[in-house]
Amino acid sequence: MQDFSLFFELGWQHILDWQGYDHILFVTALCGTYLIKDWKKILILITAFTIGHSLTLALSIFNKILIPTVWVEFLIPVTILITTVLNIINKQTIRKNISSSYWLALIFGLIHGLGFSNYLKSLMGKSNNVVAELFAFNIGLEFGQIIIVFSILVLSFLLVNVIRVQKREWNLFISSAIFGISLIMAIERIP
């Protein structure tokens, strides 16, 4: 149980670490265009992302997939760029076709999972309890993602429902801001 709490804590602390803000940006871009009433759609998106993320994290930990870190670090901001572009060009303020968003979140989760794999490998060392530690770390990551999603939904609610910012304007603002940050990240990480 002590290992579980340790890896759970490492998971949520890692996801909420401002020095590794690319994951925070991606989750914000993924759910920032939705409102609290869209919680079911957000749950599907985050679950798809988590499935992809967990799958490649596990495969990488067990040395079943090896992709050079330089490419993973470049592809992570590219996934953020694609997500924000789709948010910006979307004519509807809420995506009607959740299945395409679900698949993109799953695929992008695969890429983001590889970004955590080296960090987690270094933490685990030669542990005999890899599956339990991996599970605890992923649960911690999911907990951290929930904190990000909840924060963004509260901010969206306040802006759209209290301050009365148009939902489309909020979508354009948040997506454009994240686009600019992730574009700089991608350029800096070109292999």
PDB file of C-alpha atoms in Angstrom:
ATOM      1  CA  MET A   1       0.000   0.000   0.000  1.00  0.00           C
ATOM      2  CA  GLN A   2       2.911   2.320   0.695  1.00  0.00           C
ATOM      3  CA  ASP A   3       4.182   1.876  -2.876  1.00  0.00           C
ATOM      4  CA  PHE A   4       0.689   2.563  -4.221  1.00  0.00           C
ATOM      5  CA  SER A   5       0.395   5.877  -2.374  1.00  0.00           C
ATOM      6  CA  LEU A   6       3.930   6.851  -3.382  1.00  0.00           C
ATOM      7  CA  PHE A   7       3.336   6.210  -7.111  1.00  0.00           C
ATOM      8  CA  PHE A   8      -0.168   7.698  -6.952  1.00  0.00           C
ATOM      9  CA  GLU A   9       1.309  10.885  -5.524  1.00  0.00           C
ATOM     10  CA  LEU A  10       4.108  10.892  -8.104  1.00  0.00           C
ATOM     11  CA  GLY A  11       1.487  10.563 -10.850  1.00  0.00           C
ATOM     12  CA  TRP A  12      -0.664  13.519  -9.873  1.00  0.00           C
ATOM     13  CA  GLN A  13       2.315  15.671  -8.944  1.00  0.00           C
ATOM     14  CA  HIS A  14       3.945  14.937 -12.289  1.00  0.00           C
ATOM     15  CA  ILE A  15       0.838  15.853 -14.275  1.00  0.00           C
ATOM     16  CA  LEU A  16       0.323  19.100 -12.344  1.00  0.00           C
ATOM     17  CA  ASP A  17       3.978  20.151 -12.479  1.00  0.00           C
ATOM     18  CA  TRP A  18       4.170  23.541 -14.211  1.00  0.00           C
ATOM     19  CA  GLN A  19       7.645  22.727 -15.519  1.00  0.00           C
ATOM     20  CA  GLY A  20       6.083  20.006 -17.681  1.00  0.00           C
ATOM     21  CA  TYR A  21       3.110  22.097 -18.743  1.00  0.00           C
ATOM     22  CA  ASP A  22       2.622  20.456 -22.150  1.00  0.00           C
ATOM     23  CA  HIS A  23       0.235  17.908 -20.659  1.00  0.00           C
ATOM     24  CA  ILE A  24      -1.735  20.634 -18.890  1.00  0.00           C
ATOM     25  CA  LEU A  25      -1.993  22.481 -22.217  1.00  0.00           C
ATOM     26  CA  PHE A  26      -3.223  19.375 -24.028  1.00  0.00           C
ATOM     27  CA  VAL A  27      -5.915  18.534 -21.471  1.00  0.00           C
ATOM     28  CA  THR A  28      -6.989  22.196 -21.464  1.00  0.00           C
ATOM     29  CA  ALA A  29      -7.199  22.246 -25.266  1.00  0.00           C
ATOM     30  CA  LEU A  30      -9.072  18.949 -25.274  1.00  0.00           C
ATOM     31  CA  CYS A  31     -11.796  19.996 -22.827  1.00  0.00           C
ATOM     32  CA  GLY A  32     -11.588  23.801 -22.767  1.00  0.00           C
ATOM     33  CA  THR A  33     -14.210  24.235 -25.470  1.00  0.00           C
ATOM     34  CA  TYR A  34     -16.846  22.337 -23.499  1.00  0.00           C
ATOM     35  CA  LEU A  35     -19.090  23.437 -20.657  1.00  0.00           C
ATOM     36  CA  ILE A  36     -20.034  21.621 -17.451  1.00  0.00           C
ATOM     37  CA  LYS A  37     -23.267  20.406 -19.068  1.00  0.00           C
ATOM     38  CA  ASP A  38     -21.081  18.474 -21.556  1.00  0.00           C
ATOM     39  CA  TRP A  39     -19.524  16.363 -18.792  1.00  0.00           C
ATOM     40  CA  LYS A  40     -20.384  13.059 -20.521  1.00  0.00           C
ATOM     41  CA  LYS A  41     -18.523  14.094 -23.677  1.00  0.00           C
ATOM     42  CA  ILE A  42     -15.567  15.266 -21.607  1.00  0.00           C
ATOM     43  CA  LEU A  43     -15.548  11.986 -19.698  1.00  0.00           C
ATOM     44  CA  ILE A  44     -15.368  10.069 -22.992  1.00  0.00           C
ATOM     45  CA  LEU A  45     -12.523  12.256 -24.275  1.00  0.00           C
ATOM     46  CA  ILE A  46     -10.473  12.043 -21.094  1.00  0.00           C
ATOM     47  CA  THR A  47     -11.074   8.294 -20.843  1.00  0.00           C
ATOM     48  CA  ALA A  48      -9.917   7.808 -24.444  1.00  0.00           C
ATOM     49  CA  PHE A  49      -6.833   9.875 -23.761  1.00  0.00           C
ATOM     50  CA  THR A  50      -6.112   7.924 -20.565  1.00  0.00           C
ATOM     51  CA  ILE A  51      -6.500   4.573 -22.339  1.00  0.00           C
ATOM     52  CA  GLY A  52      -4.003   5.579 -25.022  1.00  0.00           C
ATOM     53  CA  HIS A  53      -1.696   7.155 -22.474  1.00  0.00           C
ATOM     54  CA  SER A  54      -1.739   4.108 -20.184  1.00  0.00           C
ATOM     55  CA  LEU A  55      -1.267   1.665 -23.052  1.00  0.00           C
ATOM     56  CA  THR A  56       1.930   3.190 -24.419  1.00  0.00           C
ATOM     57  CA  LEU A  57       3.211   3.925 -20.931  1.00  0.00           C
ATOM     58  CA  ALA A  58       2.867   0.219 -20.097  1.00  0.00           C
ATOM     59  CA  LEU A  59       4.304  -0.943 -23.432  1.00  0.00           C
ATOM     60  CA  SER A  60       7.272   1.358 -23.010  1.00  0.00           C
ATOM     61  CA  ILE A  61       7.897   0.310 -19.409  1.00  0.00           C
ATOM     62  CA  PHE A  62       7.997  -3.331 -20.544  1.00  0.00           C
ATOM     63  CA  ASN A  63      10.276  -2.381 -23.497  1.00  0.00           C
ATOM     64  CA  LYS A  64       7.692  -3.420 -26.117  1.00  0.00           C
ATOM     65  CA  ILE A  65       7.796  -0.050 -27.866  1.00  0.00           C
ATOM     66  CA  LEU A  66      10.814   2.166 -28.223  1.00  0.00           C
ATOM     67  CA  ILE A  67      10.608   5.537 -29.951  1.00  0.00           C
ATOM     68  CA  PRO A  68      13.429   8.069 -29.694  1.00  0.00           C
ATOM     69  CA  THR A  69      12.689  10.673 -27.037  1.00  0.00           C
ATOM     70  CA  VAL A  70      13.500  13.519 -29.421  1.00  0.00           C
ATOM     71  CA  TRP A  71      10.563  12.482 -31.663  1.00  0.00           C
ATOM     72  CA  VAL A  72       8.172  12.012 -28.755  1.00  0.00           C
ATOM     73  CA  GLU A  73       9.070  15.429 -27.340  1.00  0.00           C
ATOM     74  CA  PHE A  74       8.408  16.974 -30.770  1.00  0.00           C
ATOM     75  CA  LEU A  75       5.138  15.103 -31.382  1.00  0.00           C
ATOM     76  CA  ILE A  76       3.601  16.106 -28.047  1.00  0.00           C
ATOM     77  CA  PRO A  77       3.261  19.820 -28.954  1.00  0.00           C
ATOM     78  CA  VAL A  78       2.162  18.760 -32.456  1.00  0.00           C
ATOM     79  CA  THR A  79      -0.804  16.935 -30.872  1.00  0.00           C
ATOM     80  CA  ILE A  80      -1.625  20.115 -28.983  1.00  0.00           C
ATOM     81  CA  LEU A  81      -1.398  22.162 -32.194  1.00  0.00           C
ATOM     82  CA  ILE A  82      -3.743  19.807 -34.047  1.00  0.00           C
ATOM     83  CA  THR A  83      -6.253  19.863 -31.188  1.00  0.00           C
ATOM     84  CA  THR A  84      -6.295  23.657 -31.058  1.00  0.00           C
ATOM     85  CA  VAL A  85      -6.604  24.003 -34.837  1.00  0.00           C
ATOM     86  CA  LEU A  86      -9.596  21.655 -34.785  1.00  0.00           C
ATOM     87  CA  ASN A  87     -11.103  23.744 -31.981  1.00  0.00           C
ATOM     88  CA  ILE A  88     -10.584  26.962 -33.945  1.00  0.00           C
ATOM     89  CA  ILE A  89     -11.923  25.771 -37.313  1.00  0.00           C
ATOM     90  CA  ASN A  90     -14.878  24.026 -35.734  1.00  0.00           C
ATOM     91  CA  LYS A  91     -18.040  25.832 -36.870  1.00  0.00           C
ATOM     92  CA  GLN A  92     -20.092  24.561 -33.924  1.00  0.00           C
ATOM     93  CA  THR A  93     -19.187  25.535 -30.386  1.00  0.00           C
ATOM     94  CA  ILE A  94     -19.737  21.936 -29.290  1.00  0.00           C
ATOM     95  CA  ARG A  95     -18.472  19.152 -31.494  1.00  0.00           C
ATOM     96  CA  LYS A  96     -21.314  17.079 -32.908  1.00  0.00           C
ATOM     97  CA  ASN A  97     -19.094  14.187 -33.940  1.00  0.00           C
ATOM     98  CA  ILE A  98     -17.687  12.973 -30.643  1.00  0.00           C
ATOM     99  CA  SER A  99     -16.404   9.728 -32.177  1.00  0.00           C
ATOM    100  CA  SER A 100     -13.699  11.460 -34.243  1.00  0.00           C
ATOM    101  CA  SER A 101     -12.654  13.480 -31.178  1.00  0.00           C
ATOM    102  CA  TYR A 102     -12.582  10.245 -29.168  1.00  0.00           C
ATOM    103  CA  TRP A 103     -10.235   8.577 -31.654  1.00  0.00           C
ATOM    104  CA  LEU A 104      -7.963  11.607 -31.823  1.00  0.00           C
ATOM    105  CA  ALA A 105      -7.784  11.743 -28.022  1.00  0.00           C
ATOM    106  CA  LEU A 106      -6.917   8.032 -27.958  1.00  0.00           C
ATOM    107  CA  ILE A 107      -4.197   8.402 -30.599  1.00  0.00           C
ATOM    108  CA  PHE A 108      -2.777  11.526 -28.975  1.00  0.00           C
ATOM    109  CA  GLY A 109      -2.833   9.717 -25.633  1.00  0.00           C
ATOM    110  CA  LEU A 110      -0.554   7.094 -27.158  1.00  0.00           C
ATOM    111  CA  ILE A 111       2.001   9.800 -27.945  1.00  0.00           C
ATOM    112  CA  HIS A 112       1.730  11.525 -24.561  1.00  0.00           C
ATOM    113  CA  GLY A 113       2.174   8.211 -22.737  1.00  0.00           C
ATOM    114  CA  LEU A 114       5.556   7.802 -24.346  1.00  0.00           C
ATOM    115  CA  GLY A 115       6.546  11.177 -22.911  1.00  0.00           C
ATOM    116  CA  PHE A 116       6.186   9.899 -19.355  1.00  0.00           C
ATOM    117  CA  SER A 117       7.789   6.516 -19.926  1.00  0.00           C
ATOM    118  CA  ASN A 118      11.441   7.452 -19.363  1.00  0.00           C
ATOM    119  CA  TYR A 119      10.540   9.330 -16.204  1.00  0.00           C
ATOM    120  CA  LEU A 120       8.595   6.369 -14.855  1.00  0.00           C
ATOM    121  CA  LYS A 121      11.281   3.850 -15.865  1.00  0.00           C
ATOM    122  CA  SER A 122      13.845   5.813 -13.885  1.00  0.00           C
ATOM    123  CA  LEU A 123      11.570   5.797 -10.831  1.00  0.00           C
ATOM    124  CA  MET A 124      10.873   2.083 -10.965  1.00  0.00           C
ATOM    125  CA  GLY A 125      14.416   0.873 -11.481  1.00  0.00           C
ATOM    126  CA  LYS A 126      14.503  -2.902 -11.027  1.00  0.00           C
ATOM    127  CA  SER A 127      11.227  -3.114  -9.086  1.00  0.00           C
ATOM    128  CA  ASN A 128       9.444  -6.453  -8.834  1.00  0.00           C
ATOM    129  CA  ASN A 129       6.072  -4.747  -8.457  1.00  0.00           C
ATOM    130  CA  VAL A 130       5.955  -2.949 -11.819  1.00  0.00           C
ATOM    131  CA  VAL A 131       2.281  -3.604 -12.605  1.00  0.00           C
ATOM    132  CA  ALA A 132       1.026  -2.252  -9.264  1.00  0.00           C
ATOM    133  CA  GLU A 133       3.334   0.776  -9.460  1.00  0.00           C
ATOM    134  CA  LEU A 134       2.308   1.464 -13.057  1.00  0.00           C
ATOM    135  CA  PHE A 135      -1.352   1.198 -12.065  1.00  0.00           C
ATOM    136  CA  ALA A 136      -0.872   3.572  -9.114  1.00  0.00           C
ATOM    137  CA  PHE A 137       1.029   6.071 -11.270  1.00  0.00           C
ATOM    138  CA  ASN A 138      -1.732   6.015 -13.920  1.00  0.00           C
ATOM    139  CA  ILE A 139      -4.430   6.509 -11.289  1.00  0.00           C
ATOM    140  CA  GLY A 140      -2.439   9.475  -9.980  1.00  0.00           C
ATOM    141  CA  LEU A 141      -2.159  10.888 -13.514  1.00  0.00           C
ATOM    142  CA  GLU A 142      -5.910  10.502 -13.958  1.00  0.00           C
ATOM    143  CA  PHE A 143      -6.536  12.271 -10.649  1.00  0.00           C
ATOM    144  CA  GLY A 144      -4.324  15.147 -11.820  1.00  0.00           C
ATOM    145  CA  GLN A 145      -6.198  15.307 -15.119  1.00  0.00           C
ATOM    146  CA  ILE A 146      -9.494  15.517 -13.248  1.00  0.00           C
ATOM    147  CA  ILE A 147      -8.153  18.518 -11.324  1.00  0.00           C
ATOM    148  CA  ILE A 148      -7.175  20.197 -14.621  1.00  0.00           C
ATOM    149  CA  VAL A 149     -10.542  19.425 -16.251  1.00  0.00           C
ATOM    150  CA  PHE A 150     -12.487  20.626 -13.206  1.00  0.00           C
ATOM    151  CA  SER A 151     -10.479  23.871 -13.086  1.00  0.00           C
ATOM    152  CA  ILE A 152     -11.041  24.564 -16.773  1.00  0.00           C
ATOM    153  CA  LEU A 153     -14.759  23.784 -16.519  1.00  0.00           C
ATOM    154  CA  VAL A 154     -15.157  26.155 -13.564  1.00  0.00           C
ATOM    155  CA  LEU A 155     -13.301  28.881 -15.471  1.00  0.00           C
ATOM    156  CA  SER A 156     -15.453  28.261 -18.576  1.00  0.00           C
ATOM    157  CA  PHE A 157     -18.610  28.383 -16.479  1.00  0.00           C
ATOM    158  CA  LEU A 158     -17.619  31.679 -14.895  1.00  0.00           C
ATOM    159  CA  LEU A 159     -16.671  33.287 -18.194  1.00  0.00           C
ATOM    160  CA  VAL A 160     -19.615  32.027 -20.266  1.00  0.00           C
ATOM    161  CA  ASN A 161     -22.426  31.968 -17.692  1.00  0.00           C
ATOM    162  CA  VAL A 162     -21.471  34.707 -15.223  1.00  0.00           C
ATOM    163  CA  ILE A 163     -19.402  37.243 -17.178  1.00  0.00           C
ATOM    164  CA  ARG A 164     -21.355  36.378 -20.367  1.00  0.00           C
ATOM    165  CA  VAL A 165     -18.437  35.905 -22.730  1.00  0.00           C
ATOM    166  CA  GLN A 166     -19.711  34.294 -25.909  1.00  0.00           C
ATOM    167  CA  LYS A 167     -18.841  30.602 -25.947  1.00  0.00           C
ATOM    168  CA  ARG A 168     -17.314  30.890 -29.427  1.00  0.00           C
ATOM    169  CA  GLU A 169     -15.119  33.794 -28.265  1.00  0.00           C
ATOM    170  CA  TRP A 170     -13.929  31.768 -25.257  1.00  0.00           C
ATOM    171  CA  ASN A 171     -13.170  28.844 -27.575  1.00  0.00           C
ATOM    172  CA  LEU A 172     -11.172  31.082 -29.905  1.00  0.00           C
ATOM    173  CA  PHE A 173      -9.296  32.708 -27.032  1.00  0.00           C
ATOM    174  CA  ILE A 174      -8.276  29.539 -25.177  1.00  0.00           C
ATOM    175  CA  SER A 175      -7.492  27.609 -28.372  1.00  0.00           C
ATOM    176  CA  SER A 176      -5.492  30.458 -29.911  1.00  0.00           C
ATOM    177  CA  ALA A 177      -3.474  31.030 -26.733  1.00  0.00           C
ATOM    178  CA  ILE A 178      -2.619  27.326 -26.453  1.00  0.00           C
ATOM    179  CA  PHE A 179      -1.874  27.210 -30.200  1.00  0.00           C
ATOM    180  CA  GLY A 180       0.711  29.975 -29.811  1.00  0.00           C
ATOM    181  CA  ILE A 181       2.424  28.333 -26.856  1.00  0.00           C
ATOM    182  CA  SER A 182       2.484  24.881 -28.455  1.00  0.00           C
ATOM    183  CA  LEU A 183       3.755  26.268 -31.768  1.00  0.00           C
ATOM    184  CA  ILE A 184       6.767  27.714 -29.973  1.00  0.00           C
ATOM    185  CA  MET A 185       7.273  24.384 -28.174  1.00  0.00           C
ATOM    186  CA  ALA A 186       7.101  22.452 -31.445  1.00  0.00           C
ATOM    187  CA  ILE A 187       9.578  24.760 -33.166  1.00  0.00           C
ATOM    188  CA  GLU A 188      11.990  24.504 -30.259  1.00  0.00           C
ATOM    189  CA  ARG A 189      11.745  20.695 -30.331  1.00  0.00           C
ATOM    190  CA  ILE A 190      12.154  20.065 -34.060  1.00  0.00           C
ATOM    191  CA  PRO A 191      14.465  17.027 -34.306  1.00  0.00           C
TER     192      PRO A 191
END
